[in-house]
mmCIF file of C-alpha atoms and ligand atoms in Angstrom:
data_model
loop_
_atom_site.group_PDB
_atom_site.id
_atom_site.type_symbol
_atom_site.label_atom_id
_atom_site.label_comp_id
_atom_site.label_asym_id
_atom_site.label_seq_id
_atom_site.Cartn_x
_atom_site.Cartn_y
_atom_site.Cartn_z
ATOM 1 C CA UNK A 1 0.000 0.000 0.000
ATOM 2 C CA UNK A 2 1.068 3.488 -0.397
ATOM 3 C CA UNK A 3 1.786 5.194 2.765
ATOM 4 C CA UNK A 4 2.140 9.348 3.968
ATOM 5 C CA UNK A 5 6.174 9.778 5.146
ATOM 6 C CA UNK A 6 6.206 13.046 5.608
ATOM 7 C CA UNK A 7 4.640 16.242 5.560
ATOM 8 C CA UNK A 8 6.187 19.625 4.893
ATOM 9 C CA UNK A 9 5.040 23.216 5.098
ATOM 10 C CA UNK A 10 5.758 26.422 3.830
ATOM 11 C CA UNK A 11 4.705 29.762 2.918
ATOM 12 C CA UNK A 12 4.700 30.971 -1.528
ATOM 13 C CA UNK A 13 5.302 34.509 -2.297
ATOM 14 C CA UNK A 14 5.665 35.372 -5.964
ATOM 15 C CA UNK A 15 8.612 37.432 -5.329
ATOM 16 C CA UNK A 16 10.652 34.292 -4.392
ATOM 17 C CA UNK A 17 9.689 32.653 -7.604
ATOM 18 C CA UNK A 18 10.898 35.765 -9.647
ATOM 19 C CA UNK A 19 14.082 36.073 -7.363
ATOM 20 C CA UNK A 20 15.121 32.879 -8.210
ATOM 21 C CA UNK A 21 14.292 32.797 -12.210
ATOM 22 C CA UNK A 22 15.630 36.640 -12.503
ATOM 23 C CA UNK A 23 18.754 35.223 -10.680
ATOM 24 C CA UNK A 24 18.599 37.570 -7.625
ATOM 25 C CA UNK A 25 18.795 34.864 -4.576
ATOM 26 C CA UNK A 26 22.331 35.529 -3.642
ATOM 27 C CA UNK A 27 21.741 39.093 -2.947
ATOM 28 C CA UNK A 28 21.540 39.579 1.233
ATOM 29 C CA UNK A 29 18.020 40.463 1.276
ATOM 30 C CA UNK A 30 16.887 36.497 -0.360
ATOM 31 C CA UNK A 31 19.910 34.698 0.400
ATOM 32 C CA UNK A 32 18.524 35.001 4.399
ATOM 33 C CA UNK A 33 15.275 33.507 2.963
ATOM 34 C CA UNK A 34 17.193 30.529 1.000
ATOM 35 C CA UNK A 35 18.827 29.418 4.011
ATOM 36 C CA UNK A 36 15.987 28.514 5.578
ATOM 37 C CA UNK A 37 15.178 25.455 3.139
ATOM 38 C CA UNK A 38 18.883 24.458 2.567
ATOM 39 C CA UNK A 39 18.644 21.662 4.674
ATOM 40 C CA UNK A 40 15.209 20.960 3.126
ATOM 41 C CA UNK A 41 17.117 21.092 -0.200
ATOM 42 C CA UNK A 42 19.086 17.853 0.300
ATOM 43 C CA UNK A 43 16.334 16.463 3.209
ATOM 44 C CA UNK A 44 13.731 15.973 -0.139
ATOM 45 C CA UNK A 45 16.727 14.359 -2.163
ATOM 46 C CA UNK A 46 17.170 11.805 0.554
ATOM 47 C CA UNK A 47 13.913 11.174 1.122
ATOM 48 C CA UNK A 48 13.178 10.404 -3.263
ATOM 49 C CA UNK A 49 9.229 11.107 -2.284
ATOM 50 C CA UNK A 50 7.156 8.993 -5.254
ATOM 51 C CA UNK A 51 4.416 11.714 -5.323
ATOM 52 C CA UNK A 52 4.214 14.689 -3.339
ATOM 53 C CA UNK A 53 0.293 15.464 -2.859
ATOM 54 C CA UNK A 54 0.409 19.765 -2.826
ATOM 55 C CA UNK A 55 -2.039 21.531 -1.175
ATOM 56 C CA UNK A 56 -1.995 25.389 -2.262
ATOM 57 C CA UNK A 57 -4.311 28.265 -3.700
ATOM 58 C CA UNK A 58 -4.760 29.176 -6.986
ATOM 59 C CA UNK A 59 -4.584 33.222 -7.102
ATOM 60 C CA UNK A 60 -7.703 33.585 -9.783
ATOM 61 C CA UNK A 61 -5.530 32.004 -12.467
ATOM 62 C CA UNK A 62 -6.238 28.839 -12.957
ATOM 63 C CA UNK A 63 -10.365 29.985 -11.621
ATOM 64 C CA UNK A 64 -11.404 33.256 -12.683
ATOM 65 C CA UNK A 65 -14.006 34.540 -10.371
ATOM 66 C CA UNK A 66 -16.623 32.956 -12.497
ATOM 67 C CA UNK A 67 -15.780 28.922 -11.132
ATOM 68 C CA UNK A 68 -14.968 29.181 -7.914
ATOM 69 C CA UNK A 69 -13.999 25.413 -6.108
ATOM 70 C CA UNK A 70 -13.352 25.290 -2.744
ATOM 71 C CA UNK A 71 -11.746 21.905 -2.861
ATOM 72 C CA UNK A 72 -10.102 20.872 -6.657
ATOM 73 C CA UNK A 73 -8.343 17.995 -6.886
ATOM 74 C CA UNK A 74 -5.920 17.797 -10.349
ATOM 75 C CA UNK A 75 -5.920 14.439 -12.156
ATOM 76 C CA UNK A 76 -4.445 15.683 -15.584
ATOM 77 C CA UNK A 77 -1.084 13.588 -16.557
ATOM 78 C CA UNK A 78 0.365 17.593 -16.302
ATOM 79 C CA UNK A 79 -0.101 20.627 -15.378
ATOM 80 C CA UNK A 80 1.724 23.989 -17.025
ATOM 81 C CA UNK A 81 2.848 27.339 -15.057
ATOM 82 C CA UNK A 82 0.524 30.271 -15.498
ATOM 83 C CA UNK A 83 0.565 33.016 -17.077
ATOM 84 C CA UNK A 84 0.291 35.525 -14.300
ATOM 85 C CA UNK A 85 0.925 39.032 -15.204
ATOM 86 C CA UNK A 86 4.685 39.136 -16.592
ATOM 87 C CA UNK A 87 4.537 35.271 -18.539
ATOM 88 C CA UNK A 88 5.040 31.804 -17.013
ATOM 89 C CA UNK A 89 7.281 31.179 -14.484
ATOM 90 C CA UNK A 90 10.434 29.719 -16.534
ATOM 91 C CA UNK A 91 10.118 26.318 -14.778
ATOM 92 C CA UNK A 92 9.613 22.732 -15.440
ATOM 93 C CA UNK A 93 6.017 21.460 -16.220
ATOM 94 C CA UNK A 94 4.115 19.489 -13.491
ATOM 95 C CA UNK A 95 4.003 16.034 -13.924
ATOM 96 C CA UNK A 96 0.758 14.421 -12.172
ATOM 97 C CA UNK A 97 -0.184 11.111 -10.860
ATOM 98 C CA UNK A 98 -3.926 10.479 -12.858
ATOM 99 C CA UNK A 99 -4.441 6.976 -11.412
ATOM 100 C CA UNK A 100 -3.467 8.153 -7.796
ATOM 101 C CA UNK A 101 -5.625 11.237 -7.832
ATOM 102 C CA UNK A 102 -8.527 9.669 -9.609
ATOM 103 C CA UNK A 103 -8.255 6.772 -6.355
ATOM 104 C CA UNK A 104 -7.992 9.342 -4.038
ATOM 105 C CA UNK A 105 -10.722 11.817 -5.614
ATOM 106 C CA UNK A 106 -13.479 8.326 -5.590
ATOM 107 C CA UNK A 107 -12.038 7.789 -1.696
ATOM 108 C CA UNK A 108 -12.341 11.262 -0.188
ATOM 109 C CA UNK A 109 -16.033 12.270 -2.548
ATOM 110 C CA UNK A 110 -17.318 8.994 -1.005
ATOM 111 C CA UNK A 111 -16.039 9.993 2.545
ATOM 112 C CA UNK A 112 -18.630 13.089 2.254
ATOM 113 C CA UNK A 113 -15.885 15.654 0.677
ATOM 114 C CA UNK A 114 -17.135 16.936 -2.257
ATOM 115 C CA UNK A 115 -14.152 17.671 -4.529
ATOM 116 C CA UNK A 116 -14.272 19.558 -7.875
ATOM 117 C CA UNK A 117 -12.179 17.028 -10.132
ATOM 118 C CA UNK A 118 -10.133 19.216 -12.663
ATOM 119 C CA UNK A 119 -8.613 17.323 -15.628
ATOM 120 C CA UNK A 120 -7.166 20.795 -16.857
ATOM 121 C CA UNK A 121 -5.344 23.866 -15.095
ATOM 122 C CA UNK A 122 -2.543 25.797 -15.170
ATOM 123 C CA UNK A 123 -1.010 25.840 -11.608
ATOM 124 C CA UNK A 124 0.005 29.484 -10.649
ATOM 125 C CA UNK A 125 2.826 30.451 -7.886
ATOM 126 C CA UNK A 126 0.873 29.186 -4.952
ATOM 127 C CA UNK A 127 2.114 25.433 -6.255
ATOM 128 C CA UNK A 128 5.280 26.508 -8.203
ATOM 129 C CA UNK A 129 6.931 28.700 -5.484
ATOM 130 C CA UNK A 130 7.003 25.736 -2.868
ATOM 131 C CA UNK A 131 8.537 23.366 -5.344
ATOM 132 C CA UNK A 132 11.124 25.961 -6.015
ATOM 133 C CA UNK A 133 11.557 26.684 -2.300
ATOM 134 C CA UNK A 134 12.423 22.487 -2.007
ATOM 135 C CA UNK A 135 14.163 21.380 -4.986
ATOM 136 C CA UNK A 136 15.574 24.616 -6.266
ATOM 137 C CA UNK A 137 16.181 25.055 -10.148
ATOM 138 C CA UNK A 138 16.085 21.279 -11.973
ATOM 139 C CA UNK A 139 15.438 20.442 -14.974
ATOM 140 C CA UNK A 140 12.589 18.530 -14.085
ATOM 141 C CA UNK A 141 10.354 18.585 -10.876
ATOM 142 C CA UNK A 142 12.258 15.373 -8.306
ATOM 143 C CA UNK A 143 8.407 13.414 -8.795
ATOM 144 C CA UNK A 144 4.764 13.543 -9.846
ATOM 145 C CA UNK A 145 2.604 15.948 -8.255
ATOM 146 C CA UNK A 146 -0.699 15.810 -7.402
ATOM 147 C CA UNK A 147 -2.306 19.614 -7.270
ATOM 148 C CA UNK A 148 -5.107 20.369 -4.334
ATOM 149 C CA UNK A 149 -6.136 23.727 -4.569
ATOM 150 C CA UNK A 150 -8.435 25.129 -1.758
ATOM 151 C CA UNK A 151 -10.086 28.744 -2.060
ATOM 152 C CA UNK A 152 -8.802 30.713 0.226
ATOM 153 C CA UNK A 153 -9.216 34.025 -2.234
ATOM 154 C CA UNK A 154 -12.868 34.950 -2.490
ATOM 155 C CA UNK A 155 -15.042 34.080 1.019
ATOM 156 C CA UNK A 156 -16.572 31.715 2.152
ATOM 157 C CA UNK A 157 -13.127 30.116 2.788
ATOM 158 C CA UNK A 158 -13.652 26.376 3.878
ATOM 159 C CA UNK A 159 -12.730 26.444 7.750
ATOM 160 C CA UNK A 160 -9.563 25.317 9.991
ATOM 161 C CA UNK A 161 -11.548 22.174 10.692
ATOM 162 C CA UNK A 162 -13.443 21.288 7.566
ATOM 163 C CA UNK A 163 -9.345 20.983 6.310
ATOM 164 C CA UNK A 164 -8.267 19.393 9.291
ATOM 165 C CA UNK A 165 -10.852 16.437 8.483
ATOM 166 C CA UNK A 166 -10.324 16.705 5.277
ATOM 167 C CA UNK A 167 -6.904 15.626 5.876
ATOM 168 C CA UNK A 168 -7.591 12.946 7.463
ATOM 169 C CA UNK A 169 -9.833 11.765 4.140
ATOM 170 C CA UNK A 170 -7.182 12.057 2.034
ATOM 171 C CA UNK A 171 -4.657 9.653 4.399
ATOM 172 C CA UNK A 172 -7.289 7.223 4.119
ATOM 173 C CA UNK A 173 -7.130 7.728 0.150
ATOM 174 C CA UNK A 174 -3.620 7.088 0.459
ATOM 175 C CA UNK A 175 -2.968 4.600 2.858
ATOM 176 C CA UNK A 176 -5.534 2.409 0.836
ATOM 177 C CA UNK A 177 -4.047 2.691 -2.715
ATOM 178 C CA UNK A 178 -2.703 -0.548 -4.100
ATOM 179 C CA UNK A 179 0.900 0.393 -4.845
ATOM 180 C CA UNK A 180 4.049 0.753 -2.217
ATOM 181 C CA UNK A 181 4.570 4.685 -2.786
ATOM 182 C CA UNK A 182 6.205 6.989 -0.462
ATOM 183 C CA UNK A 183 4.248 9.893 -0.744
ATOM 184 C CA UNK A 184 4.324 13.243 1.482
ATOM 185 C CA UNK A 185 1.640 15.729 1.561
ATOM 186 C CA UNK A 186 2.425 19.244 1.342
ATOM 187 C CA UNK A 187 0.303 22.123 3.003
ATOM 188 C CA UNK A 188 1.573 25.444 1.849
ATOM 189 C CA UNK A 189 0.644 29.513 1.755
ATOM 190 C CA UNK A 190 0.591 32.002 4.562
ATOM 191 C CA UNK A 191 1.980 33.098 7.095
ATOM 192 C CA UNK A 192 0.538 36.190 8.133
ATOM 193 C CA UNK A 193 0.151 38.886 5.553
ATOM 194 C CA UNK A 194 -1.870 41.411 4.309
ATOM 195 C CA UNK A 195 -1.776 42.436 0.710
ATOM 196 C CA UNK A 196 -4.633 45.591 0.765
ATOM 197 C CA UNK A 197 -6.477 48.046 2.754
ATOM 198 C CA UNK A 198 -5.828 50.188 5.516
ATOM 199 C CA UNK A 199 -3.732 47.111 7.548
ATOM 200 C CA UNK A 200 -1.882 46.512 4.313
ATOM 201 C CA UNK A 201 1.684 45.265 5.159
ATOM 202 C CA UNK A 202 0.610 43.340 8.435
ATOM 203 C CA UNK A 203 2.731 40.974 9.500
ATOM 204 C CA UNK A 204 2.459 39.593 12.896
ATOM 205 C CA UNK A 205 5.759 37.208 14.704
ATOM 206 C CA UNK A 206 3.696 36.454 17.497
ATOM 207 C CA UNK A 207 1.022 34.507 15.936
ATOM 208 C CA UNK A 208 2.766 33.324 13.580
ATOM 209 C CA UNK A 209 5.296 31.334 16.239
ATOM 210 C CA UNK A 210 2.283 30.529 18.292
ATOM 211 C CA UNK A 211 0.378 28.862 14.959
ATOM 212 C CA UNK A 212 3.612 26.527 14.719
ATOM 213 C CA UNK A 213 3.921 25.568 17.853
ATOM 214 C CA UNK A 214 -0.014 24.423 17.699
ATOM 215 C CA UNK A 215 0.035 22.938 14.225
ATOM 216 C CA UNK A 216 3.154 20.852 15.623
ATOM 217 C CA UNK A 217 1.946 20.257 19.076
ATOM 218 C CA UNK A 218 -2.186 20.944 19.482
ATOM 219 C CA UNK A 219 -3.380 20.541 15.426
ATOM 220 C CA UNK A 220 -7.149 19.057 16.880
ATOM 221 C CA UNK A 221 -7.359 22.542 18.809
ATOM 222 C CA UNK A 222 -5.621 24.564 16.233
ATOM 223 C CA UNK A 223 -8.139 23.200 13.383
ATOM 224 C CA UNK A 224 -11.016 24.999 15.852
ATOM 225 C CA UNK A 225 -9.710 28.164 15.808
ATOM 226 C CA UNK A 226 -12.123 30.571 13.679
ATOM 227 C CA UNK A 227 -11.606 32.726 10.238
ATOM 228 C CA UNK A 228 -12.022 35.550 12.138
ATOM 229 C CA UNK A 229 -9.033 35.032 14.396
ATOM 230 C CA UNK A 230 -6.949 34.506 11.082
ATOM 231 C CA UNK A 231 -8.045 37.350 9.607
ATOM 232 C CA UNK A 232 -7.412 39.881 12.666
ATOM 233 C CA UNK A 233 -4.464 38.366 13.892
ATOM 234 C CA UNK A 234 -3.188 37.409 10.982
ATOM 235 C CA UNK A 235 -4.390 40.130 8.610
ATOM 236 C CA UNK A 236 -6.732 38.860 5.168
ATOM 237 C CA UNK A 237 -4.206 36.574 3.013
ATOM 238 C CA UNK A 238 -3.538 34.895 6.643
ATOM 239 C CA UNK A 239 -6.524 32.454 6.380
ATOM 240 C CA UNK A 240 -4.247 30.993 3.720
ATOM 241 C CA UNK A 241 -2.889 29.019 6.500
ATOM 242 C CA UNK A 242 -5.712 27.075 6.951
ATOM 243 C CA UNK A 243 -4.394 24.683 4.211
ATOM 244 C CA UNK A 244 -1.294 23.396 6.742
ATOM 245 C CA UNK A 245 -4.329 21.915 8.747
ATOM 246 C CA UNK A 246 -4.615 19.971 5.406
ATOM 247 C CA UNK A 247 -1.397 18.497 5.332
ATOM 248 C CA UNK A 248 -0.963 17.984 9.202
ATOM 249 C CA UNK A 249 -4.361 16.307 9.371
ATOM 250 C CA UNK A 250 -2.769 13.357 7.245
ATOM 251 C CA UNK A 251 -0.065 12.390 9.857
ATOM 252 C CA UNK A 252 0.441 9.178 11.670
ATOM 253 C CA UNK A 253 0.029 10.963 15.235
ATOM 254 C CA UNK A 254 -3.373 12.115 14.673
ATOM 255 C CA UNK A 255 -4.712 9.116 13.194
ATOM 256 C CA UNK A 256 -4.314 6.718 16.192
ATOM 257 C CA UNK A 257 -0.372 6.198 15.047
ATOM 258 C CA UNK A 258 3.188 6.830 16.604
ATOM 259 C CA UNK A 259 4.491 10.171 17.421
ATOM 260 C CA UNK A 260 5.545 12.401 14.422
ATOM 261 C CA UNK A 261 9.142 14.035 14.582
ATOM 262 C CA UNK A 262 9.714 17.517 13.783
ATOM 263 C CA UNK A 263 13.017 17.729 11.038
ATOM 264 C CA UNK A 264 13.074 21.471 10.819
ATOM 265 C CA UNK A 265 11.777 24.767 11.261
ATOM 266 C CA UNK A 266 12.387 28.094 9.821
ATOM 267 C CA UNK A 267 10.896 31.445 9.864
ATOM 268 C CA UNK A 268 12.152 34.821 8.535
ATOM 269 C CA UNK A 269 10.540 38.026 8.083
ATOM 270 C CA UNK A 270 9.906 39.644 5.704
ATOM 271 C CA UNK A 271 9.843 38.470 2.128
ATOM 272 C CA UNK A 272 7.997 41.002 0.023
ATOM 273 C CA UNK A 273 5.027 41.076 2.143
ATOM 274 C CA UNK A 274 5.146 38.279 4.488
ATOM 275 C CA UNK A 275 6.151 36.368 6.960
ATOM 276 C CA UNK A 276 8.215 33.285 5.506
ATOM 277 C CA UNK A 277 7.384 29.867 7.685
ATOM 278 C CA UNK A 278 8.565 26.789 7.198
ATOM 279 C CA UNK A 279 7.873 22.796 8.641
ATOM 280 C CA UNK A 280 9.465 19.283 7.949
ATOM 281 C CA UNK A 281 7.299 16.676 10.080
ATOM 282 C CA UNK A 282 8.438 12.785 9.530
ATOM 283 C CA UNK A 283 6.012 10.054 10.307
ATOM 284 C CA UNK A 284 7.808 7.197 12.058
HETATM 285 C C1 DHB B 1 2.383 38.172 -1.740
HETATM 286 C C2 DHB B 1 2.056 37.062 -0.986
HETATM 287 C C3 DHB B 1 1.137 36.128 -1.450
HETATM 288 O O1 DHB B 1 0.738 35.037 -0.749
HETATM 289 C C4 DHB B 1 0.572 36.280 -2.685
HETATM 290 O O2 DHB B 1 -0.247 35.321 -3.125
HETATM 291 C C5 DHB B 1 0.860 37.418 -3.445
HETATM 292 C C6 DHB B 1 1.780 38.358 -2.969
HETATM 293 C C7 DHB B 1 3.381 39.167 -1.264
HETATM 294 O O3 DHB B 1 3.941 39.028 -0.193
HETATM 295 O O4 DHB B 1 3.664 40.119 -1.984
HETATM 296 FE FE1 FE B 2 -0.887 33.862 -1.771
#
């Protein structure tokens, strides 16, 4: 059977992505953002994932306004960079896992989750940035991806708990497909930021510490925690956070299993906007 390794977290900021393709990441101001994955770097090489499952939100790129899923599971063989203002990121195309997500997409709709299944999409920096953050510049992504995009853009937003369960779905999806593949699940976005209005430029340390330390340590009371404490604590792009819940939902510790480790943590501010956070759990 195919069983969940690991699961990692971090934030995307289109500014990384265009630091890294315009060749700007050894200047001071990135190179202190870099650091912070280069032991994730060589971490993902060791680890030679199978699939990596990638929670993230899609900025109105791949949806305009006029479709708007609040859960979308990809199950196209790929998936290319969008177009997002200034051309496509200059990275390698997404290569997906259609048998895996299909299985998981019949597993989690018939656990009550009503997924949007999308057999076409460009994937915009909210999936791209992450993979750049872990593996850097190849020539091709290390594995198959399997894209899970979750509005967090245009309200209602799906709650800290809805995800949380959700989760928990999608290791059962997993943990029952018939192949031996090491897969991790990756919840990305946040940390706190605010990208408009009068509280434009928000960033807040506190909360931000205080949300890993409860995703790593008190998830089940984390995933209760309401929108509106994301959004005043953690200003309006913050509730992109609720997608870690996601990914740490999935773990061995939560589901009746062993302890999970934690391999690393990070966090840096600023980068462009936001606060920069960063997770490595290991299921053991
Ligand atoms: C920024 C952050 C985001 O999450 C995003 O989607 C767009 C911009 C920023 O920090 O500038
Ligand atoms: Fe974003």
């Amino acid at each position: 059977m195919a069983r969940i390794s690991a699961s990692v977290y971090t934030s995307h900021v289109p500014a990384i992505g265009a630091a890294l393709d315009l060749g700007k990441s050894a200047e001071p101001y990135w190179q202190a953002v870099f650091k912070g994955y280069d032991f994730s770097k060589q971490w993902l090489k060791d680890q030679k994932p199978d699939v990596i499952f990638l929670v993230y939100n899609d900025h109105a790129n791949a949806f305009s306004l006029d479709v708007i899923p609040t859960f979308a599971i990809g199950t196209a063989p790929e998936f290319t960079p969008a177009d997002e203002g200034w051309g496509p990121r200059p990275v390698p195309k997404v290569i997906g896992h259609p048998k895996l997500a299909a299985h998981i997409a019949q597993s989690v709709i018939q656990d009550d989750f009503d997924l949007t299944i999308v057999n076409k999409m460009d994937v915009d920096h909210g999936l791209t940035v992450p993979l750049s953050l872990m593996c850097g510049q190849p020539q091709a992504w290390p594995c198959p991806v399997i894209p899970f995009a979750v509005n967090v853009v245009q309200y209602p937003a799906p709650s800290g708990r809805r995800c949380y369960m959700l989760g928990k779905a999608i290791r059962k999806a997993i943990e029952t497909y018939d192949e031996p593949l090491n897969v991790q699940i990756w919840g990305t976005g946040g940390m706190s930021h605010q990208l408009q209005g009068p509280r434009a430029g928000l960033i807040n340390k506190e909360f931000d510490n205080a949300f890993l330390d409860r995703l790593i340590s008190d998830p089940e009371g984390l995933s209760r925690m309401p929108h509106i404490d994301y959004v005043r604590e953690a200003g309006s792009e913050g509730i992109e956070l609720v997608m870690w819940l996601i990914a740490r939902g999935a773990m061995n510790d939560v589901n009746g299993g062993k302890q999970t480790s934690l391999r690393h943590r990070f966090y840096h501010v600023p980068a462009s906007n936001t606060a920069v956070g960063h997770l490595i759990l290991e299921n053991n």
